[in-house]
Amino acid sequence: MGRLFLIDLGVVVGLLLLWYGWFVSYNRRRGAALLHWVQTACLGKGRVLDPRWRAGSTQLKATLRLSSRWFEDARLTIRLQPRPFPVQWVLSRWRKQSETLTFEADMGFPPGFHLDVIRRRWSGHSAKKVASETRTWTLSRPGPVVLTTKDDWPPELTPVISALTAWRDKDFLNVRFNPTSPNFTAIVALENVSDENTAAQVLGLFRELAMSSSAKQH
């Protein structure tokens, strides 16, 4: 009986090691591809340096050196699903936690304001017993709705909000401006960074936001 238990235990441990090794390799390939897309999107004006894996190959940090007057000391953090750890992965999927790319940098023209933008989407549908197959529906695409905690809208924020609403189809999760370091932080869902072109669009959004926040300083 004890021998059979040890055999079963050995099989389970072997399967877990195979699982861990396979998904560590998968996450590392995925992270390396993302960094390659970001560097390619820089069109020779930026280099990804010093990539470092952490947290069981679920978090990848790197430095992004840009020849741009808008960003200085840029850092990238890629957070992937904890695939090497089955229980954590199941919990992460159940909680619908997204894989993300975080971009942090100081700015050549630091903003003179604090701004924290959190993007949310809501959707709903009618109950089946209310809906009718013969009913004619009128569909419309509403404009963006901005909920703010400030009573007064500072004039210098208008270009930033305009730039954000213009990129409504890009699922950024959070954008933060701060007079102190890091001056700019943005978090984007990795599902929107699938190749060099989408990476270039995301970097273009960051650059446009930096330009809009500094519009009155140059």
JSON list of C-alpha atoms in Angstrom, two decimals:
[
{"chain": "A", "resi": 1, "resn": "MET", "atom": "CA", "xyz": [0.00, 0.00, 0.00]},
{"chain": "A", "resi": 2, "resn": "GLY", "atom": "CA", "xyz": [2.78, 2.40, 0.95]},
{"chain": "A", "resi": 3, "resn": "ARG", "atom": "CA", "xyz": [4.65, 1.57, -2.24]},
{"chain": "A", "resi": 4, "resn": "LEU", "atom": "CA", "xyz": [1.61, 2.33, -4.40]},
{"chain": "A", "resi": 5, "resn": "PHE", "atom": "CA", "xyz": [1.17, 5.63, -2.56]},
{"chain": "A", "resi": 6, "resn": "LEU", "atom": "CA", "xyz": [4.76, 6.59, -3.29]},
{"chain": "A", "resi": 7, "resn": "ILE", "atom": "CA", "xyz": [4.31, 5.69, -6.97]},
{"chain": "A", "resi": 8, "resn": "ASP", "atom": "CA", "xyz": [1.13, 7.79, -7.20]},
{"chain": "A", "resi": 9, "resn": "LEU", "atom": "CA", "xyz": [2.86, 10.64, -5.40]},
{"chain": "A", "resi": 10, "resn": "GLY", "atom": "CA", "xyz": [5.79, 10.44, -7.79]},
{"chain": "A", "resi": 11, "resn": "VAL", "atom": "CA", "xyz": [3.45, 10.58, -10.79]},
{"chain": "A", "resi": 12, "resn": "VAL", "atom": "CA", "xyz": [1.66, 13.65, -9.39]},
{"chain": "A", "resi": 13, "resn": "VAL", "atom": "CA", "xyz": [4.95, 15.43, -8.64]},
{"chain": "A", "resi": 14, "resn": "GLY", "atom": "CA", "xyz": [6.23, 14.60, -12.12]},
{"chain": "A", "resi": 15, "resn": "LEU", "atom": "CA", "xyz": [3.10, 15.99, -13.77]},
{"chain": "A", "resi": 16, "resn": "LEU", "atom": "CA", "xyz": [3.31, 19.16, -11.69]},
{"chain": "A", "resi": 17, "resn": "LEU", "atom": "CA", "xyz": [6.96, 19.63, -12.66]},
{"chain": "A", "resi": 18, "resn": "LEU", "atom": "CA", "xyz": [6.09, 19.14, -16.34]},
{"chain": "A", "resi": 19, "resn": "TRP", "atom": "CA", "xyz": [3.24, 21.65, -15.99]},
{"chain": "A", "resi": 20, "resn": "TYR", "atom": "CA", "xyz": [5.52, 24.16, -14.26]},
{"chain": "A", "resi": 21, "resn": "GLY", "atom": "CA", "xyz": [8.32, 23.80, -16.80]},
{"chain": "A", "resi": 22, "resn": "TRP", "atom": "CA", "xyz": [6.01, 24.05, -19.81]},
{"chain": "A", "resi": 23, "resn": "PHE", "atom": "CA", "xyz": [4.20, 27.18, -18.66]},
{"chain": "A", "resi": 24, "resn": "VAL", "atom": "CA", "xyz": [7.36, 28.89, -17.39]},
{"chain": "A", "resi": 25, "resn": "SER", "atom": "CA", "xyz": [8.70, 28.46, -20.92]},
{"chain": "A", "resi": 26, "resn": "TYR", "atom": "CA", "xyz": [5.39, 29.70, -22.41]},
{"chain": "A", "resi": 27, "resn": "ASN", "atom": "CA", "xyz": [5.33, 32.84, -20.25]},
{"chain": "A", "resi": 28, "resn": "ARG", "atom": "CA", "xyz": [8.96, 33.61, -21.05]},
{"chain": "A", "resi": 29, "resn": "ARG", "atom": "CA", "xyz": [8.37, 33.27, -24.78]},
{"chain": "A", "resi": 30, "resn": "ARG", "atom": "CA", "xyz": [5.30, 35.49, -24.52]},
{"chain": "A", "resi": 31, "resn": "GLY", "atom": "CA", "xyz": [7.17, 38.12, -22.49]},
{"chain": "A", "resi": 32, "resn": "ALA", "atom": "CA", "xyz": [10.13, 38.11, -24.87]},
{"chain": "A", "resi": 33, "resn": "ALA", "atom": "CA", "xyz": [7.79, 38.56, -27.85]},
{"chain": "A", "resi": 34, "resn": "LEU", "atom": "CA", "xyz": [6.09, 41.54, -26.19]},
{"chain": "A", "resi": 35, "resn": "LEU", "atom": "CA", "xyz": [9.41, 43.26, -25.50]},
{"chain": "A", "resi": 36, "resn": "HIS", "atom": "CA", "xyz": [10.47, 42.60, -29.11]},
{"chain": "A", "resi": 37, "resn": "TRP", "atom": "CA", "xyz": [7.24, 44.20, -30.40]},
{"chain": "A", "resi": 38, "resn": "VAL", "atom": "CA", "xyz": [7.78, 47.25, -28.19]},
{"chain": "A", "resi": 39, "resn": "GLN", "atom": "CA", "xyz": [11.37, 47.71, -29.35]},
{"chain": "A", "resi": 40, "resn": "THR", "atom": "CA", "xyz": [10.38, 47.23, -33.01]},
{"chain": "A", "resi": 41, "resn": "ALA", "atom": "CA", "xyz": [7.58, 49.79, -32.55]},
{"chain": "A", "resi": 42, "resn": "CYS", "atom": "CA", "xyz": [10.19, 52.35, -31.49]},
{"chain": "A", "resi": 43, "resn": "LEU", "atom": "CA", "xyz": [11.53, 52.35, -35.09]},
{"chain": "A", "resi": 44, "resn": "GLY", "atom": "CA", "xyz": [15.17, 52.49, -34.03]},
{"chain": "A", "resi": 45, "resn": "LYS", "atom": "CA", "xyz": [14.56, 55.32, -31.54]},
{"chain": "A", "resi": 46, "resn": "GLY", "atom": "CA", "xyz": [14.36, 53.12, -28.47]},
{"chain": "A", "resi": 47, "resn": "ARG", "atom": "CA", "xyz": [15.96, 50.03, -26.92]},
{"chain": "A", "resi": 48, "resn": "VAL", "atom": "CA", "xyz": [14.70, 47.55, -24.36]},
{"chain": "A", "resi": 49, "resn": "LEU", "atom": "CA", "xyz": [17.42, 46.87, -21.78]},
{"chain": "A", "resi": 50, "resn": "ASP", "atom": "CA", "xyz": [17.99, 44.70, -18.71]},
{"chain": "A", "resi": 51, "resn": "PRO", "atom": "CA", "xyz": [14.93, 42.38, -18.80]},
{"chain": "A", "resi": 52, "resn": "ARG", "atom": "CA", "xyz": [14.40, 40.68, -15.43]},
{"chain": "A", "resi": 53, "resn": "TRP", "atom": "CA", "xyz": [11.92, 37.90, -14.58]},
{"chain": "A", "resi": 54, "resn": "ARG", "atom": "CA", "xyz": [10.26, 37.75, -11.17]},
{"chain": "A", "resi": 55, "resn": "ALA", "atom": "CA", "xyz": [7.50, 35.90, -9.30]},
{"chain": "A", "resi": 56, "resn": "GLY", "atom": "CA", "xyz": [7.93, 32.52, -10.96]},
{"chain": "A", "resi": 57, "resn": "SER", "atom": "CA", "xyz": [8.09, 33.92, -14.51]},
{"chain": "A", "resi": 58, "resn": "THR", "atom": "CA", "xyz": [4.81, 35.78, -14.16]},
{"chain": "A", "resi": 59, "resn": "GLN", "atom": "CA", "xyz": [6.29, 39.29, -14.02]},
{"chain": "A", "resi": 60, "resn": "LEU", "atom": "CA", "xyz": [8.84, 40.77, -16.43]},
{"chain": "A", "resi": 61, "resn": "LYS", "atom": "CA", "xyz": [10.53, 44.12, -15.82]},
{"chain": "A", "resi": 62, "resn": "ALA", "atom": "CA", "xyz": [12.73, 46.01, -18.26]},
{"chain": "A", "resi": 63, "resn": "THR", "atom": "CA", "xyz": [14.12, 49.46, -18.96]},
{"chain": "A", "resi": 64, "resn": "LEU", "atom": "CA", "xyz": [13.10, 51.28, -22.14]},
{"chain": "A", "resi": 65, "resn": "ARG", "atom": "CA", "xyz": [15.69, 53.80, -23.34]},
{"chain": "A", "resi": 66, "resn": "LEU", "atom": "CA", "xyz": [14.02, 56.31, -25.65]},
{"chain": "A", "resi": 67, "resn": "SER", "atom": "CA", "xyz": [15.60, 59.09, -27.70]},
{"chain": "A", "resi": 68, "resn": "SER", "atom": "CA", "xyz": [12.61, 61.30, -27.02]},
{"chain": "A", "resi": 69, "resn": "ARG", "atom": "CA", "xyz": [12.27, 64.62, -25.25]},
{"chain": "A", "resi": 70, "resn": "TRP", "atom": "CA", "xyz": [8.92, 63.51, -23.84]},
{"chain": "A", "resi": 71, "resn": "PHE", "atom": "CA", "xyz": [9.99, 60.54, -21.70]},
{"chain": "A", "resi": 72, "resn": "GLU", "atom": "CA", "xyz": [12.99, 59.89, -19.48]},
{"chain": "A", "resi": 73, "resn": "ASP", "atom": "CA", "xyz": [13.91, 56.83, -17.41]},
{"chain": "A", "resi": 74, "resn": "ALA", "atom": "CA", "xyz": [11.07, 54.74, -18.88]},
{"chain": "A", "resi": 75, "resn": "ARG", "atom": "CA", "xyz": [10.30, 51.34, -17.31]},
{"chain": "A", "resi": 76, "resn": "LEU", "atom": "CA", "xyz": [8.13, 48.47, -18.49]},
{"chain": "A", "resi": 77, "resn": "THR", "atom": "CA", "xyz": [6.39, 45.86, -16.34]},
{"chain": "A", "resi": 78, "resn": "ILE", "atom": "CA", "xyz": [4.59, 42.93, -17.96]},
{"chain": "A", "resi": 79, "resn": "ARG", "atom": "CA", "xyz": [2.26, 40.94, -15.69]},
{"chain": "A", "resi": 80, "resn": "LEU", "atom": "CA", "xyz": [1.23, 37.55, -17.06]},
{"chain": "A", "resi": 81, "resn": "GLN", "atom": "CA", "xyz": [-1.22, 34.95, -15.84]},
{"chain": "A", "resi": 82, "resn": "PRO", "atom": "CA", "xyz": [0.32, 32.68, -13.15]},
{"chain": "A", "resi": 83, "resn": "ARG", "atom": "CA", "xyz": [0.15, 29.70, -15.51]},
{"chain": "A", "resi": 84, "resn": "PRO", "atom": "CA", "xyz": [2.99, 27.74, -13.83]},
{"chain": "A", "resi": 85, "resn": "PHE", "atom": "CA", "xyz": [0.90, 27.53, -10.64]},
{"chain": "A", "resi": 86, "resn": "PRO", "atom": "CA", "xyz": [-2.39, 25.69, -11.34]},
{"chain": "A", "resi": 87, "resn": "VAL", "atom": "CA", "xyz": [-4.34, 26.87, -8.28]},
{"chain": "A", "resi": 88, "resn": "GLN", "atom": "CA", "xyz": [-3.30, 30.51, -8.70]},
{"chain": "A", "resi": 89, "resn": "TRP", "atom": "CA", "xyz": [-4.09, 30.35, -12.41]},
{"chain": "A", "resi": 90, "resn": "VAL", "atom": "CA", "xyz": [-7.61, 29.01, -11.78]},
{"chain": "A", "resi": 91, "resn": "LEU", "atom": "CA", "xyz": [-8.24, 31.73, -9.19]},
{"chain": "A", "resi": 92, "resn": "SER", "atom": "CA", "xyz": [-6.89, 34.40, -11.53]},
{"chain": "A", "resi": 93, "resn": "ARG", "atom": "CA", "xyz": [-9.17, 33.23, -14.35]},
{"chain": "A", "resi": 94, "resn": "TRP", "atom": "CA", "xyz": [-12.15, 33.08, -12.00]},
{"chain": "A", "resi": 95, "resn": "ARG", "atom": "CA", "xyz": [-11.48, 36.65, -10.85]},
{"chain": "A", "resi": 96, "resn": "LYS", "atom": "CA", "xyz": [-11.08, 37.71, -14.52]},
{"chain": "A", "resi": 97, "resn": "GLN", "atom": "CA", "xyz": [-7.70, 39.30, -13.84]},
{"chain": "A", "resi": 98, "resn": "SER", "atom": "CA", "xyz": [-6.14, 40.72, -17.00]},
{"chain": "A", "resi": 99, "resn": "GLU", "atom": "CA", "xyz": [-2.58, 40.41, -18.22]},
{"chain": "A", "resi": 100, "resn": "THR", "atom": "CA", "xyz": [-1.18, 43.93, -18.36]},
{"chain": "A", "resi": 101, "resn": "LEU", "atom": "CA", "xyz": [1.63, 46.13, -19.60]},
{"chain": "A", "resi": 102, "resn": "THR", "atom": "CA", "xyz": [2.61, 48.99, -17.29]},
{"chain": "A", "resi": 103, "resn": "PHE", "atom": "CA", "xyz": [4.60, 51.92, -18.66]},
{"chain": "A", "resi": 104, "resn": "GLU", "atom": "CA", "xyz": [6.23, 54.30, -16.16]},
{"chain": "A", "resi": 105, "resn": "ALA", "atom": "CA", "xyz": [8.42, 57.27, -16.99]},
{"chain": "A", "resi": 106, "resn": "ASP", "atom": "CA", "xyz": [9.50, 60.72, -15.96]},
{"chain": "A", "resi": 107, "resn": "MET", "atom": "CA", "xyz": [8.74, 63.49, -18.44]},
{"chain": "A", "resi": 108, "resn": "GLY", "atom": "CA", "xyz": [10.87, 66.17, -20.01]},
{"chain": "A", "resi": 109, "resn": "PHE", "atom": "CA", "xyz": [8.02, 68.57, -19.21]},
{"chain": "A", "resi": 110, "resn": "PRO", "atom": "CA", "xyz": [6.55, 67.32, -15.89]},
{"chain": "A", "resi": 111, "resn": "PRO", "atom": "CA", "xyz": [2.81, 67.97, -15.46]},
{"chain": "A", "resi": 112, "resn": "GLY", "atom": "CA", "xyz": [1.75, 70.62, -13.01]},
{"chain": "A", "resi": 113, "resn": "PHE", "atom": "CA", "xyz": [-1.26, 68.62, -11.85]},
{"chain": "A", "resi": 114, "resn": "HIS", "atom": "CA", "xyz": [-2.35, 65.28, -10.38]},
{"chain": "A", "resi": 115, "resn": "LEU", "atom": "CA", "xyz": [-4.66, 63.21, -12.56]},
{"chain": "A", "resi": 116, "resn": "ASP", "atom": "CA", "xyz": [-5.74, 59.59, -12.12]},
{"chain": "A", "resi": 117, "resn": "VAL", "atom": "CA", "xyz": [-7.93, 58.21, -14.91]},
{"chain": "A", "resi": 118, "resn": "ILE", "atom": "CA", "xyz": [-9.58, 54.83, -14.38]},
{"chain": "A", "resi": 119, "resn": "ARG", "atom": "CA", "xyz": [-11.46, 53.38, -17.33]},
{"chain": "A", "resi": 120, "resn": "ARG", "atom": "CA", "xyz": [-14.57, 51.28, -16.83]},
{"chain": "A", "resi": 121, "resn": "ARG", "atom": "CA", "xyz": [-17.14, 49.74, -19.14]},
{"chain": "A", "resi": 122, "resn": "TRP", "atom": "CA", "xyz": [-20.66, 48.68, -18.27]},
{"chain": "A", "resi": 123, "resn": "SER", "atom": "CA", "xyz": [-23.12, 46.75, -20.37]},
{"chain": "A", "resi": 124, "resn": "GLY", "atom": "CA", "xyz": [-26.57, 45.31, -19.86]},
{"chain": "A", "resi": 125, "resn": "HIS", "atom": "CA", "xyz": [-29.32, 43.41, -21.61]},
{"chain": "A", "resi": 126, "resn": "SER", "atom": "CA", "xyz": [-33.04, 42.92, -21.29]},
{"chain": "A", "resi": 127, "resn": "ALA", "atom": "CA", "xyz": [-34.49, 39.83, -19.70]},
{"chain": "A", "resi": 128, "resn": "LYS", "atom": "CA", "xyz": [-35.57, 37.15, -22.16]},
{"chain": "A", "resi": 129, "resn": "LYS", "atom": "CA", "xyz": [-39.20, 37.32, -21.07]},
{"chain": "A", "resi": 130, "resn": "VAL", "atom": "CA", "xyz": [-39.27, 41.05, -21.86]},
{"chain": "A", "resi": 131, "resn": "ALA", "atom": "CA", "xyz": [-37.55, 40.87, -25.23]},
{"chain": "A", "resi": 132, "resn": "SER", "atom": "CA", "xyz": [-39.58, 40.25, -28.35]},
{"chain": "A", "resi": 133, "resn": "GLU", "atom": "CA", "xyz": [-38.36, 38.76, -31.63]},
{"chain": "A", "resi": 134, "resn": "THR", "atom": "CA", "xyz": [-40.55, 41.16, -33.59]},
{"chain": "A", "resi": 135, "resn": "ARG", "atom": "CA", "xyz": [-39.43, 44.26, -31.73]},
{"chain": "A", "resi": 136, "resn": "THR", "atom": "CA", "xyz": [-37.40, 46.77, -33.74]},
{"chain": "A", "resi": 137, "resn": "TRP", "atom": "CA", "xyz": [-34.34, 47.99, -31.88]},
{"chain": "A", "resi": 138, "resn": "THR", "atom": "CA", "xyz": [-32.65, 51.33, -32.47]},
{"chain": "A", "resi": 139, "resn": "LEU", "atom": "CA", "xyz": [-28.94, 51.13, -31.73]},
{"chain": "A", "resi": 140, "resn": "SER", "atom": "CA", "xyz": [-26.71, 54.15, -31.17]},
{"chain": "A", "resi": 141, "resn": "ARG", "atom": "CA", "xyz": [-23.06, 54.65, -30.28]},
{"chain": "A", "resi": 142, "resn": "PRO", "atom": "CA", "xyz": [-22.92, 57.09, -27.36]},
{"chain": "A", "resi": 143, "resn": "GLY", "atom": "CA", "xyz": [-20.07, 59.47, -26.77]},
{"chain": "A", "resi": 144, "resn": "PRO", "atom": "CA", "xyz": [-17.69, 58.99, -23.85]},
{"chain": "A", "resi": 145, "resn": "VAL", "atom": "CA", "xyz": [-18.96, 59.81, -20.38]},
{"chain": "A", "resi": 146, "resn": "VAL", "atom": "CA", "xyz": [-16.46, 61.36, -17.96]},
{"chain": "A", "resi": 147, "resn": "LEU", "atom": "CA", "xyz": [-17.13, 61.17, -14.20]},
{"chain": "A", "resi": 148, "resn": "THR", "atom": "CA", "xyz": [-14.88, 63.49, -12.25]},
{"chain": "A", "resi": 149, "resn": "THR", "atom": "CA", "xyz": [-14.25, 64.13, -8.56]},
{"chain": "A", "resi": 150, "resn": "LYS", "atom": "CA", "xyz": [-13.47, 67.81, -9.15]},
{"chain": "A", "resi": 151, "resn": "ASP", "atom": "CA", "xyz": [-16.08, 70.57, -9.13]},
{"chain": "A", "resi": 152, "resn": "ASP", "atom": "CA", "xyz": [-13.90, 72.85, -11.28]},
{"chain": "A", "resi": 153, "resn": "TRP", "atom": "CA", "xyz": [-12.24, 71.64, -14.46]},
{"chain": "A", "resi": 154, "resn": "PRO", "atom": "CA", "xyz": [-8.68, 73.03, -14.69]},
{"chain": "A", "resi": 155, "resn": "PRO", "atom": "CA", "xyz": [-8.00, 74.34, -18.24]},
{"chain": "A", "resi": 156, "resn": "GLU", "atom": "CA", "xyz": [-4.73, 72.40, -18.53]},
{"chain": "A", "resi": 157, "resn": "LEU", "atom": "CA", "xyz": [-6.62, 69.10, -18.25]},
{"chain": "A", "resi": 158, "resn": "THR", "atom": "CA", "xyz": [-8.75, 69.68, -21.34]},
{"chain": "A", "resi": 159, "resn": "PRO", "atom": "CA", "xyz": [-6.09, 68.57, -23.90]},
{"chain": "A", "resi": 160, "resn": "VAL", "atom": "CA", "xyz": [-5.37, 65.42, -21.86]},
{"chain": "A", "resi": 161, "resn": "ILE", "atom": "CA", "xyz": [-9.02, 64.39, -21.60]},
{"chain": "A", "resi": 162, "resn": "SER", "atom": "CA", "xyz": [-9.53, 65.14, -25.30]},
{"chain": "A", "resi": 163, "resn": "ALA", "atom": "CA", "xyz": [-6.61, 62.87, -26.17]},
{"chain": "A", "resi": 164, "resn": "LEU", "atom": "CA", "xyz": [-7.94, 60.09, -23.94]},
{"chain": "A", "resi": 165, "resn": "THR", "atom": "CA", "xyz": [-11.45, 60.21, -25.39]},
{"chain": "A", "resi": 166, "resn": "ALA", "atom": "CA", "xyz": [-10.02, 60.20, -28.93]},
{"chain": "A", "resi": 167, "resn": "TRP", "atom": "CA", "xyz": [-8.43, 56.82, -28.12]},
{"chain": "A", "resi": 168, "resn": "ARG", "atom": "CA", "xyz": [-11.63, 55.33, -26.71]},
{"chain": "A", "resi": 169, "resn": "ASP", "atom": "CA", "xyz": [-11.15, 52.05, -28.63]},
{"chain": "A", "resi": 170, "resn": "LYS", "atom": "CA", "xyz": [-7.88, 51.30, -26.83]},
{"chain": "A", "resi": 171, "resn": "ASP", "atom": "CA", "xyz": [-8.50, 49.46, -23.59]},
{"chain": "A", "resi": 172, "resn": "PHE", "atom": "CA", "xyz": [-6.09, 51.26, -21.29]},
{"chain": "A", "resi": 173, "resn": "LEU", "atom": "CA", "xyz": [-6.98, 50.42, -17.69]},
{"chain": "A", "resi": 174, "resn": "ASN", "atom": "CA", "xyz": [-5.39, 53.31, -15.87]},
{"chain": "A", "resi": 175, "resn": "VAL", "atom": "CA", "xyz": [-3.48, 56.51, -16.69]},
{"chain": "A", "resi": 176, "resn": "ARG", "atom": "CA", "xyz": [-1.83, 58.67, -14.04]},
{"chain": "A", "resi": 177, "resn": "PHE", "atom": "CA", "xyz": [-0.07, 62.03, -14.20]},
{"chain": "A", "resi": 178, "resn": "ASN", "atom": "CA", "xyz": [1.97, 63.21, -11.24]},
{"chain": "A", "resi": 179, "resn": "PRO", "atom": "CA", "xyz": [4.29, 66.22, -10.68]},
{"chain": "A", "resi": 180, "resn": "THR", "atom": "CA", "xyz": [6.68, 63.88, -8.80]},
{"chain": "A", "resi": 181, "resn": "SER", "atom": "CA", "xyz": [8.42, 60.78, -10.15]},
{"chain": "A", "resi": 182, "resn": "PRO", "atom": "CA", "xyz": [7.15, 58.82, -11.96]},
{"chain": "A", "resi": 183, "resn": "ASN", "atom": "CA", "xyz": [5.43, 61.67, -13.80]},
{"chain": "A", "resi": 184, "resn": "PHE", "atom": "CA", "xyz": [3.48, 59.33, -16.10]},
{"chain": "A", "resi": 185, "resn": "THR", "atom": "CA", "xyz": [2.07, 55.84, -15.53]},
{"chain": "A", "resi": 186, "resn": "ALA", "atom": "CA", "xyz": [-0.20, 53.91, -17.88]},
{"chain": "A", "resi": 187, "resn": "ILE", "atom": "CA", "xyz": [-1.57, 50.37, -17.66]},
{"chain": "A", "resi": 188, "resn": "VAL", "atom": "CA", "xyz": [-2.81, 48.62, -20.81]},
{"chain": "A", "resi": 189, "resn": "ALA", "atom": "CA", "xyz": [-4.44, 45.20, -21.24]},
{"chain": "A", "resi": 190, "resn": "LEU", "atom": "CA", "xyz": [-2.06, 42.87, -23.08]},
{"chain": "A", "resi": 191, "resn": "GLU", "atom": "CA", "xyz": [-4.88, 41.68, -25.32]},
{"chain": "A", "resi": 192, "resn": "ASN", "atom": "CA", "xyz": [-4.45, 45.02, -27.11]},
{"chain": "A", "resi": 193, "resn": "VAL", "atom": "CA", "xyz": [-0.73, 44.48, -27.77]},
{"chain": "A", "resi": 194, "resn": "SER", "atom": "CA", "xyz": [-0.65, 41.61, -30.24]},
{"chain": "A", "resi": 195, "resn": "ASP", "atom": "CA", "xyz": [2.09, 42.68, -32.68]},
{"chain": "A", "resi": 196, "resn": "GLU", "atom": "CA", "xyz": [4.41, 45.55, -33.69]},
{"chain": "A", "resi": 197, "resn": "ASN", "atom": "CA", "xyz": [1.55, 47.63, -35.10]},
{"chain": "A", "resi": 198, "resn": "THR", "atom": "CA", "xyz": [-0.58, 47.55, -31.97]},
{"chain": "A", "resi": 199, "resn": "ALA", "atom": "CA", "xyz": [2.51, 48.21, -29.82]},
{"chain": "A", "resi": 200, "resn": "ALA", "atom": "CA", "xyz": [3.21, 51.27, -31.97]},
{"chain": "A", "resi": 201, "resn": "GLN", "atom": "CA", "xyz": [-0.36, 52.49, -31.47]},
{"chain": "A", "resi": 202, "resn": "VAL", "atom": "CA", "xyz": [-0.03, 52.14, -27.69]},
{"chain": "A", "resi": 203, "resn": "LEU", "atom": "CA", "xyz": [3.30, 54.02, -27.65]},
{"chain": "A", "resi": 204, "resn": "GLY", "atom": "CA", "xyz": [1.69, 56.67, -29.87]},
{"chain": "A", "resi": 205, "resn": "LEU", "atom": "CA", "xyz": [-1.07, 57.10, -27.30]},
{"chain": "A", "resi": 206, "resn": "PHE", "atom": "CA", "xyz": [1.51, 57.57, -24.53]},
{"chain": "A", "resi": 207, "resn": "ARG", "atom": "CA", "xyz": [3.40, 60.15, -26.58]},
{"chain": "A", "resi": 208, "resn": "GLU", "atom": "CA", "xyz": [0.22, 62.04, -27.43]},
{"chain": "A", "resi": 209, "resn": "LEU", "atom": "CA", "xyz": [-0.81, 62.13, -23.78]},
{"chain": "A", "resi": 210, "resn": "ALA", "atom": "CA", "xyz": [2.62, 63.46, -22.80]},
{"chain": "A", "resi": 211, "resn": "MET", "atom": "CA", "xyz": [2.39, 66.15, -25.46]},
{"chain": "A", "resi": 212, "resn": "SER", "atom": "CA", "xyz": [-1.13, 67.17, -24.41]},
{"chain": "A", "resi": 213, "resn": "SER", "atom": "CA", "xyz": [-0.18, 67.39, -20.73]},
{"chain": "A", "resi": 214, "resn": "SER", "atom": "CA", "xyz": [2.71, 69.71, -21.60]},
{"chain": "A", "resi": 215, "resn": "ALA", "atom": "CA", "xyz": [0.87, 71.85, -24.15]},
{"chain": "A", "resi": 216, "resn": "LYS", "atom": "CA", "xyz": [1.09, 75.02, -22.05]},
{"chain": "A", "resi": 217, "resn": "GLN", "atom": "CA", "xyz": [4.77, 74.56, -21.13]},
{"chain": "A", "resi": 218, "resn": "HIS", "atom": "CA", "xyz": [6.37, 74.93, -24.58]}
]
